[in-house]
Amino acid sequence: GESVGLHLPTLSVQEGDNSIINCAYSNSASDYFIWYKQESGKGPQFIIDIRSNMDKRQGQRVTVLLNKTVKHLSLQIAATQPGDSAVYFCAENTGNQFYFGTGTSLTVIP
Amino acid sequence: KAGVTQTPRYLIKTRGQQVTLSCSPISGHRSVSWYQQTPGQGLQFLFEYFSETQRNKGNFPGRFSGRQFSNSRSEMNVSTLELGDSALYLCASSYTNKEYEQYFGPGTRLTVT
């Protein structure tokens, strides 16, 4: 099966700082990637996506970077806020189904 | 626009029983996928339905099954429950022409005792 790994299981950042969450994927044929945010007691919430023909995509306070050479994906959150505290995980799709990482728990320190 | 809804939100069953979970997708969405989420395994794909047909299936035993109705609502069934089936079961829906953008429901927390 696919292997979608996360570099760190937990991450603590000071409010106002930038956060970077990393993800490694194993299938070079994956052509679509999504970052999700999951708060306690809720389902995953779509944050941002990127296709394999792109290296970078920006949203509101978030940026996703894709490095296909080393099969690495990162999510950058600018000016992290307490409401950003959640579990973040990446997902890759080869065109057939999604494979998800186990998640990184982000804690924002006020 | 209402989001994806799942019922029930919480369920407690005993080993050997069977359970049926329900998912109502966002209005207009025709694709529904089911996932099992556990602390150790993360999110694992169960199956996907589109226009009442199962299009993809994950690596789960035959005790896990599903179906989709003409109004795109979907149900999944787990028979002969095992302790290891305790998990959060998530349903996600997507548009026909934007199938990759999945929107998740809040999930059904199943506990098997």
XYZ file of N, CA and C in Angstrom:
669
model
N 0.813 -1.191 0.000
C 0.000 0.000 0.000
C 0.847 1.242 0.000
N 0.188 2.387 -0.010
C 0.906 3.656 -0.035
C 1.439 3.975 1.354
N 2.447 4.768 1.380
C 3.000 5.219 2.655
C 3.048 6.722 2.644
N 2.257 7.330 3.473
C 2.275 8.782 3.579
C 2.686 9.105 4.998
N 3.873 9.622 5.181
C 4.386 9.831 6.527
C 4.505 11.284 6.896
N 4.534 11.546 8.146
C 4.698 12.889 8.673
C 5.966 12.927 9.495
N 6.712 14.035 9.409
C 8.007 14.083 10.039
C 7.903 14.177 11.548
N 6.886 14.884 12.067
C 6.754 15.062 13.499
C 5.328 14.785 13.899
N 5.110 14.066 14.978
C 3.741 13.838 15.432
C 3.143 15.041 16.132
N 3.958 15.903 16.757
C 3.450 17.085 17.457
C 4.291 18.298 17.109
N 3.659 19.455 17.167
C 4.336 20.707 16.889
C 3.716 21.793 17.746
N 4.541 22.522 18.473
C 4.067 23.644 19.286
C 4.679 24.927 18.756
N 3.839 25.932 18.563
C 4.332 27.220 18.069
C 3.713 28.347 18.879
N 4.423 29.452 18.914
C 3.937 30.628 19.617
C 2.928 31.346 18.718
N 1.898 31.859 19.327
C 0.905 32.625 18.577
C 1.584 33.760 17.817
N 1.250 33.876 16.544
C 1.844 34.921 15.723
C 3.010 34.436 14.876
N 3.625 33.332 15.306
C 4.721 32.763 14.520
C 4.164 32.000 13.318
N 5.075 31.658 12.411
C 4.683 30.821 11.281
C 4.880 29.346 11.632
N 4.010 28.498 11.111
C 4.097 27.058 11.345
C 4.423 26.356 10.040
N 5.221 25.313 10.142
C 5.511 24.492 8.975
C 5.287 23.043 9.343
N 4.414 22.387 8.622
C 4.112 20.978 8.841
C 4.542 20.224 7.593
N 5.285 19.156 7.795
C 5.861 18.418 6.678
C 5.200 17.066 6.471
N 5.330 16.579 5.255
C 4.740 15.296 4.898
C 5.579 14.661 3.792
N 5.858 13.376 3.934
C 6.576 12.654 2.891
C 5.622 11.655 2.250
N 5.709 11.494 0.967
C 4.884 10.500 0.293
C 5.787 9.567 -0.498
N 5.255 8.402 -0.851
C 6.131 7.389 -1.431
C 5.871 7.119 -2.906
N 4.673 7.438 -3.385
C 4.324 7.085 -4.755
C 4.573 8.255 -5.697
N 5.556 8.110 -6.542
C 5.881 9.194 -7.476
C 4.779 9.420 -8.506
N 3.856 8.468 -8.604
C 2.738 8.625 -9.544
C 1.589 9.444 -8.962
N 1.655 9.767 -7.695
C 0.596 10.583 -7.088
C 0.532 11.932 -7.773
N -0.659 12.327 -8.161
C -0.786 13.551 -8.941
C -1.614 14.629 -8.262
N -2.066 14.354 -7.066
C -2.911 15.331 -6.390
C -2.737 15.166 -4.894
N -2.636 16.296 -4.207
C -2.381 16.276 -2.771
C -3.297 17.278 -2.071
N -3.726 16.887 -0.876
C -4.595 17.762 -0.097
C -4.057 17.837 1.324
N -4.187 19.002 1.925
C -3.963 19.162 3.357
C -5.325 19.334 4.019
N -5.498 18.583 5.129
C -6.720 18.682 5.911
C -6.389 19.114 7.328
N -7.368 19.757 7.946
C -7.283 20.138 9.359
C -8.423 19.431 10.073
N -8.112 18.799 11.195
C -9.156 18.124 11.945
C -9.131 18.577 13.394
N -10.203 19.210 13.807
C -10.346 19.627 15.195
C -11.042 18.522 15.974
N -10.858 18.568 17.264
C -11.394 17.527 18.122
C -12.906 17.409 17.963
N -13.368 16.198 17.710
C -14.796 15.952 17.593
C -15.400 16.315 16.260
N -14.553 16.691 15.308
C -15.066 17.083 13.989
C -14.421 16.257 12.891
N -15.037 16.284 11.729
C -14.444 15.625 10.585
C -13.342 16.480 9.992
N -12.497 15.915 9.160
C -11.421 16.678 8.513
C -11.987 17.804 7.657
N -11.302 18.923 7.687
C -11.721 20.090 6.923
C -10.687 20.381 5.848
N -11.128 20.502 4.611
C -10.246 20.801 3.496
C -9.576 22.160 3.716
N -8.228 22.187 3.578
C -7.504 23.454 3.722
C -7.047 23.964 2.365
N -6.261 23.140 1.693
C -5.677 23.563 0.424
C -5.230 22.331 -0.340
N -5.221 22.425 -1.648
C -4.782 21.297 -2.465
C -3.729 21.764 -3.466
N -3.058 20.805 -4.075
C -2.069 21.118 -5.090
C -1.944 19.927 -6.028
N -1.794 20.216 -7.306
C -1.603 19.145 -8.282
C -0.113 19.006 -8.572
N 0.236 17.876 -9.123
C 1.657 17.556 -9.294
C 2.348 18.436 -10.328
N 1.580 19.171 -11.114
C 2.202 20.059 -12.110
C 2.512 21.442 -11.516
N 2.345 21.554 -10.201
C 2.639 22.803 -9.515
C 3.651 22.563 -8.408
N 4.392 23.615 -8.051
C 5.348 23.533 -6.949
C 4.839 24.248 -5.698
N 3.953 25.186 -5.916
C 3.519 26.031 -4.809
C 2.097 26.507 -5.067
N 1.350 26.610 -3.988
C -0.001 27.158 -4.090
C -0.294 27.884 -2.795
N -0.908 29.042 -2.932
C -1.183 29.849 -1.748
C -2.660 30.033 -1.548
N -3.041 30.028 -0.258
C -4.416 30.326 0.104
C -4.399 31.442 1.116
N -5.467 31.520 1.883
C -5.516 32.544 2.914
C -4.684 32.103 4.105
N -3.578 32.718 4.338
C -2.607 32.431 5.408
C -1.923 31.076 5.273
N -2.237 30.314 4.263
C -1.602 29.011 4.091
C -0.930 28.914 2.730
N 0.172 28.171 2.719
C 0.912 27.906 1.485
C 1.288 26.432 1.480
N 1.094 25.774 0.370
C 1.528 24.388 0.237
C 2.669 24.363 -0.778
N 3.731 23.650 -0.404
C 4.878 23.478 -1.279
C 5.027 22.005 -1.610
N 5.289 21.734 -2.858
C 5.454 20.355 -3.318
C 6.824 20.192 -3.953
N 7.598 19.263 -3.432
C 8.906 18.949 -3.998
C 8.843 17.519 -4.513
N 8.643 17.383 -5.801
C 8.469 16.050 -6.385
C 9.775 15.273 -6.427
N 10.874 15.971 -6.432
C 12.178 15.309 -6.495
C 12.399 14.422 -5.275
N 12.046 14.961 -4.117
C 12.238 14.190 -2.879
C 10.912 13.707 -2.303
N 9.841 13.867 -3.060
C 8.506 13.415 -2.642
C 8.152 13.983 -1.267
N 8.151 15.287 -1.209
C 7.920 15.979 0.055
C 6.885 17.085 -0.140
N 6.032 17.194 0.844
C 4.945 18.174 0.830
C 5.004 18.937 2.145
N 4.773 20.238 2.091
C 4.735 20.980 3.346
C 3.577 21.963 3.345
N 3.118 22.243 4.540
C 2.056 23.230 4.748
C 2.605 24.330 5.628
N 2.544 25.539 5.144
C 2.993 26.674 5.926
C 1.789 27.502 6.328
N 1.693 27.788 7.619
C 0.614 28.627 8.135
C 1.239 29.915 8.650
N 0.823 31.027 8.100
C 1.376 32.315 8.501
C 0.618 32.874 9.701
N 1.373 33.539 10.587
C 0.765 34.204 11.749
C -0.210 33.272 12.455
N 0.312 32.175 12.946
C -0.515 31.127 13.552
C -1.362 31.672 14.697
N -2.614 31.260 14.711
C -3.571 31.715 15.718
C -4.041 30.546 16.573
N -4.570 30.821 17.762
C -5.060 29.731 18.626
C -6.064 28.826 17.925
N -6.867 29.396 17.048
C -7.848 28.604 16.310
C -7.222 27.642 15.314
N -5.933 27.758 15.098
C -5.240 26.831 14.198
C -4.852 25.540 14.900
N -4.993 25.501 16.209
C -4.668 24.282 16.957
C -5.569 23.144 16.499
N -4.963 22.083 16.019
C -5.711 20.956 15.461
C -4.710 19.905 14.995
N -5.231 18.813 14.472
C -4.387 17.819 13.811
C -4.431 18.100 12.316
N -3.273 18.130 11.705
C -3.167 18.376 10.266
C -2.618 17.119 9.596
N -3.209 16.729 8.510
C -2.654 15.607 7.779
C -2.778 15.815 6.281
N -1.845 15.180 5.599
C -1.814 15.291 4.153
C -2.429 14.030 3.552
N -2.849 14.148 2.327
C -3.402 13.016 1.597
C -2.893 13.075 0.159
N -2.584 11.915 -0.395
C -2.139 11.838 -1.781
C -3.105 10.970 -2.568
N -3.204 11.263 -3.850
C -4.112 10.518 -4.714
C -3.416 10.188 -6.019
N -3.491 8.922 -6.394
C -2.878 8.503 -7.652
C -3.902 8.477 -8.778
N -5.115 8.894 -8.465
C -6.188 8.846 -9.449
C -7.213 7.779 -9.115
N -6.889 6.955 -8.120
C -7.768 5.864 -7.755
C -8.404 6.069 -6.382
N -7.575 6.372 -5.410
C -8.089 6.630 -4.080
C -7.082 7.485 -3.318
N -7.561 7.998 -2.176
C -6.701 8.812 -1.333
C -6.003 7.957 -0.289
N -4.753 8.325 0.003
C -4.010 7.729 1.106
C -3.637 8.867 2.046
N -3.903 8.635 3.323
C -3.733 9.694 4.306
C -2.586 9.397 5.261
N -1.911 10.451 5.725
C -0.953 10.333 6.797
C -1.687 10.271 8.128
N -0.959 9.951 9.185
C -1.586 9.824 10.498
C -1.763 11.165 11.202
N -1.100 12.190 10.738
C -1.364 13.524 11.268
C -0.288 14.097 12.161
N -0.223 15.421 12.185
C 0.632 16.171 13.105
C -0.269 17.040 13.949
N -0.094 16.955 15.259
C -0.902 17.756 16.161
C -0.231 19.098 16.391
N -0.887 20.165 15.982
C -0.349 21.519 16.141
C -0.986 22.175 17.362
N -0.145 22.656 18.251
C -0.612 23.391 19.430
C -0.081 24.808 19.361
N -0.963 25.772 19.471
C -0.565 27.180 19.432
C -0.548 27.715 20.853
N 0.583 28.224 21.251
C 0.767 28.749 22.610
C 0.452 30.239 22.615
N -0.516 30.659 23.416
C -0.907 32.085 23.423
C 0.216 32.975 23.956
N -25.686 26.353 2.508
C -25.759 24.979 2.009
C -25.363 24.035 3.131
N -26.181 23.031 3.405
C -25.885 22.104 4.486
C -24.687 21.250 4.121
N -23.902 20.883 5.151
C -22.733 20.054 4.921
C -23.111 18.586 4.904
N -22.080 17.756 4.933
C -22.284 16.313 4.981
C -22.777 15.940 6.376
N -23.830 15.174 6.444
C -24.350 14.748 7.737
C -24.229 13.239 7.877
N -23.945 12.824 9.112
C -23.813 11.410 9.398
C -24.636 11.070 10.633
N -25.296 9.940 10.580
C -26.064 9.477 11.732
C -25.840 7.987 11.942
N -25.832 7.519 13.182
C -25.825 8.355 14.381
C -24.422 8.933 14.619
N -24.257 9.816 15.556
C -22.937 10.366 15.861
C -22.152 9.424 16.770
N -22.845 8.734 17.632
C -22.184 7.808 18.543
C -22.989 6.510 18.605
N -22.246 5.414 18.749
C -22.886 4.102 18.742
C -22.051 3.136 19.574
N -22.716 2.363 20.411
C -22.035 1.329 21.177
C -22.684 -0.003 20.837
N -21.858 -0.943 20.419
C -22.340 -2.268 20.046
C -21.478 -3.316 20.736
N -21.979 -4.541 20.757
C -21.191 -5.640 21.313
C -20.682 -6.536 20.186
N -19.632 -7.256 20.492
C -19.037 -8.160 19.495
C -20.089 -9.086 18.900
N -19.978 -9.318 17.621
C -20.901 -10.216 16.951
C -22.116 -9.538 16.357
N -22.428 -8.342 16.859
C -23.572 -7.628 16.311
C -23.228 -7.021 14.963
N -24.234 -6.466 14.318
C -23.978 -5.747 13.081
C -24.483 -4.312 13.242
N -23.960 -3.431 12.398
C -24.304 -2.015 12.530
C -24.447 -1.386 11.143
N -25.330 -0.422 11.049
C -25.520 0.333 9.810
C -25.354 1.813 10.103
N -24.485 2.466 9.332
C -24.228 3.892 9.473
C -24.746 4.605 8.234
N -25.203 5.828 8.432
C -25.801 6.562 7.327
C -25.059 7.861 7.039
N -25.051 8.241 5.777
C -24.369 9.469 5.342
C -25.227 10.180 4.305
N -25.469 11.455 4.534
C -26.166 12.274 3.533
C -25.174 13.284 2.983
N -24.864 13.221 1.694
C -23.853 14.123 1.120
C -24.397 15.534 0.961
N -23.514 16.432 0.625
C -23.910 17.793 0.296
C -24.805 17.740 -0.942
N -25.833 18.571 -0.945
C -26.764 18.594 -2.060
C -26.018 18.806 -3.376
N -26.275 17.923 -4.347
C -25.610 18.040 -5.633
C -24.401 17.141 -5.785
N -23.878 16.658 -4.663
C -22.732 15.750 -4.716
C -23.212 14.340 -5.022
N -22.512 13.659 -5.920
C -22.931 12.317 -6.303
C -21.938 11.239 -5.877
N -20.766 11.665 -5.427
C -19.757 10.701 -4.998
C -19.678 10.704 -3.480
N -19.704 9.502 -2.905
C -19.586 9.355 -1.455
C -18.506 8.324 -1.152
N -17.576 8.710 -0.293
C -16.512 7.796 0.139
C -16.616 7.584 1.633
N -16.203 6.391 2.061
C -16.198 6.054 3.488
C -14.769 5.757 3.938
N -14.465 6.217 5.156
C -13.147 6.002 5.728
C -13.280 5.541 7.177
N -12.297 4.765 7.595
C -12.186 4.390 8.993
C -10.995 5.135 9.578
N -11.199 5.783 10.712
C -10.101 6.514 11.348
C -9.835 5.961 12.737
N -8.606 5.523 12.960
C -8.167 5.043 14.271
C -6.858 5.733 14.617
N -6.539 5.836 15.910
C -5.298 6.508 16.314
C -4.053 5.869 15.714
N -4.048 4.561 15.610
C -2.847 3.884 15.130
C -2.696 3.846 13.622
N -3.795 3.747 12.917
C -3.769 3.584 11.456
C -4.124 4.844 10.697
N -4.628 5.844 11.377
C -5.038 7.046 10.664
C -6.285 6.790 9.838
N -6.416 7.545 8.763
C -7.575 7.414 7.877
C -7.328 6.338 6.834
N -8.207 5.368 6.802
C -8.082 4.305 5.810
C -9.345 4.234 4.965
N -9.134 4.145 3.663
C -10.218 4.141 2.695
C -10.976 2.818 2.735
N -12.297 2.929 2.822
C -13.137 1.741 2.816
C -13.696 1.487 1.403
N -14.482 2.419 0.918
C -15.031 2.313 -0.433
C -15.608 3.641 -0.888
N -15.860 3.700 -2.200
C -16.420 4.900 -2.803
C -17.588 4.512 -3.689
N -18.644 5.299 -3.601
C -19.817 5.079 -4.429
C -20.084 6.306 -5.289
N -20.524 6.032 -6.496
C -20.902 7.093 -7.432
C -22.088 6.592 -8.229
N -23.155 7.358 -8.219
C -24.374 6.970 -8.940
C -24.777 5.534 -8.630
N -24.815 5.230 -7.345
C -25.292 3.943 -6.823
C -24.368 2.762 -7.135
N -23.190 3.044 -7.677
C -22.251 1.974 -8.020
C -20.970 2.121 -7.205
N -20.476 1.006 -6.714
C -19.203 1.046 -6.006
C -18.085 1.162 -7.026
N -17.309 2.238 -6.945
C -16.249 2.472 -7.930
C -14.883 1.988 -7.443
N -14.638 2.157 -6.155
C -13.352 1.739 -5.588
C -13.579 1.095 -4.245
N -12.668 0.215 -3.886
C -12.783 -0.474 -2.603
C -11.404 -0.583 -1.989
N -11.329 -0.353 -0.696
C -10.076 -0.475 0.040
C -9.860 -1.906 0.505
N -8.821 -2.083 1.323
C -8.448 -3.413 1.784
C -9.098 -3.765 3.112
N -10.386 -3.910 3.096
C -11.121 -4.299 4.289
C -11.848 -5.609 4.005
N -12.086 -6.389 5.072
C -12.773 -7.676 4.851
C -14.207 -7.482 4.382
N -14.782 -8.571 3.898
C -16.132 -8.529 3.361
C -17.208 -8.185 4.377
N -16.821 -8.163 5.666
C -17.807 -7.782 6.694
C -18.221 -6.310 6.531
N -17.383 -5.572 5.834
C -17.669 -4.155 5.584
C -18.312 -4.025 4.200
N -19.477 -3.467 4.170
C -20.162 -3.291 2.897
C -20.877 -1.946 2.882
N -21.304 -1.548 1.711
C -22.005 -0.280 1.620
C -22.954 -0.266 0.451
N -23.690 0.805 0.376
C -24.541 1.014 -0.785
C -24.873 2.491 -0.895
N -25.345 2.863 -2.066
C -25.745 4.247 -2.298
C -27.117 4.243 -2.952
N -27.918 5.172 -2.528
C -29.280 5.260 -3.032
C -29.366 6.297 -4.160
N -30.513 6.322 -4.806
C -30.683 7.213 -5.966
C -30.569 8.690 -5.591
N -30.790 9.016 -4.336
C -30.657 10.416 -3.907
C -29.247 10.713 -3.405
N -28.323 9.791 -3.654
C -26.893 9.889 -3.299
C -26.592 9.602 -1.830
N -27.620 9.467 -1.030
C -27.368 9.075 0.363
C -26.730 7.689 0.371
N -25.886 7.475 1.374
C -25.156 6.210 1.416
C -25.240 5.598 2.807
N -25.144 4.308 2.840
C -25.067 3.575 4.101
C -23.881 2.618 4.038
N -23.289 2.402 5.196
C -22.303 1.343 5.272
C -22.719 0.396 6.403
N -22.410 -0.859 6.208
C -22.798 -1.888 7.151
C -21.557 -2.679 7.569
N -21.493 -2.974 8.844
C -20.426 -3.847 9.331
C -21.105 -5.000 10.049
N -20.849 -6.205 9.602
C -21.455 -7.375 10.225
C -20.447 -8.051 11.137
N -20.953 -8.857 12.042
C -20.110 -9.617 12.970
C -19.001 -8.736 13.550
N -19.408 -7.733 14.271
C -18.468 -6.738 14.795
C -17.376 -7.368 15.657
N -16.177 -6.808 15.507
C -15.025 -7.198 16.313
C -14.555 -5.978 17.108
N -13.816 -6.243 18.191
C -13.327 -5.146 19.023
C -12.508 -4.146 18.191
N -11.769 -4.667 17.236
C -10.911 -3.824 16.407
C -11.662 -2.927 15.448
N -12.968 -3.085 15.377
C -13.770 -2.223 14.502
C -14.106 -0.903 15.185
N -13.774 -0.794 16.449
C -14.003 0.463 17.160
C -13.188 1.567 16.488
N -13.858 2.595 16.047
C -13.188 3.650 15.273
C -14.168 4.778 15.004
N -13.621 5.827 14.407
C -14.450 6.910 13.887
C -14.648 6.630 12.399
N -15.891 6.513 11.980
C -16.179 6.252 10.579
C -16.628 7.557 9.923
N -15.874 7.924 8.911
C -16.093 9.209 8.245
C -16.612 9.008 6.837
N -17.494 9.880 6.471
C -18.051 9.886 5.129
C -17.624 11.203 4.476
N -17.305 11.141 3.203
C -16.915 12.349 2.469
C -17.654 12.373 1.138
N -18.076 13.553 0.722
C -18.765 13.660 -0.570
C -18.043 14.647 -1.474
N -18.286 14.521 -2.758
C -17.665 15.429 -3.718
C -18.574 15.607 -4.930
N -18.321 16.698 -5.668
C -19.061 16.979 -6.895
C -18.728 15.948 -7.967
N -19.528 15.891 -8.956
C -19.250 15.013 -10.078
C -17.992 15.444 -10.812
N -17.895 16.752 -11.066
C -16.785 17.204 -11.898
C -15.609 17.709 -11.096
N -15.671 17.640 -9.799
C -14.537 18.030 -8.956
C -14.381 16.942 -7.913
N -14.171 15.766 -8.391
C -14.251 14.625 -7.503
C -13.172 14.607 -6.452
N -12.068 15.314 -6.682
C -11.004 15.255 -5.725
C -11.267 16.088 -4.486
N -12.051 17.133 -4.602
C -12.307 17.986 -3.440
C -13.370 17.323 -2.578
N -12.913 16.593 -1.608
C -13.832 15.875 -0.731
C -14.170 16.700 0.498
N -15.424 16.659 0.884
C -15.885 17.348 2.076
C -16.381 16.282 3.055
N -15.824 16.336 4.258
C -16.110 15.306 5.238
C -17.273 15.667 6.157
N -17.947 14.636 6.626
C -18.930 14.795 7.679
C -18.255 14.710 9.038
N -19.019 14.857 10.125
C -18.436 14.826 11.466
C -18.053 13.431 11.938
N -18.550 12.400 11.258
C -18.199 11.043 11.617
C -19.180 10.387 12.583
N -19.105 9.069 12.629
C -19.838 8.265 13.601
C -18.799 7.542 14.449
N -18.855 7.774 15.750
C -17.924 7.108 16.673
C -18.540 5.781 17.078
N -17.935 4.688 16.613
C -18.417 3.348 16.935
C -17.517 2.714 17.986
N -18.122 2.254 19.044
C -17.392 1.540 20.096
C -17.949 0.135 20.175
N -17.066 -0.847 20.059
C -17.465 -2.253 20.144
C -16.939 -2.823 21.451
N -17.837 -3.366 22.260
C -17.426 -3.898 23.576
C -17.575 -5.420 23.620
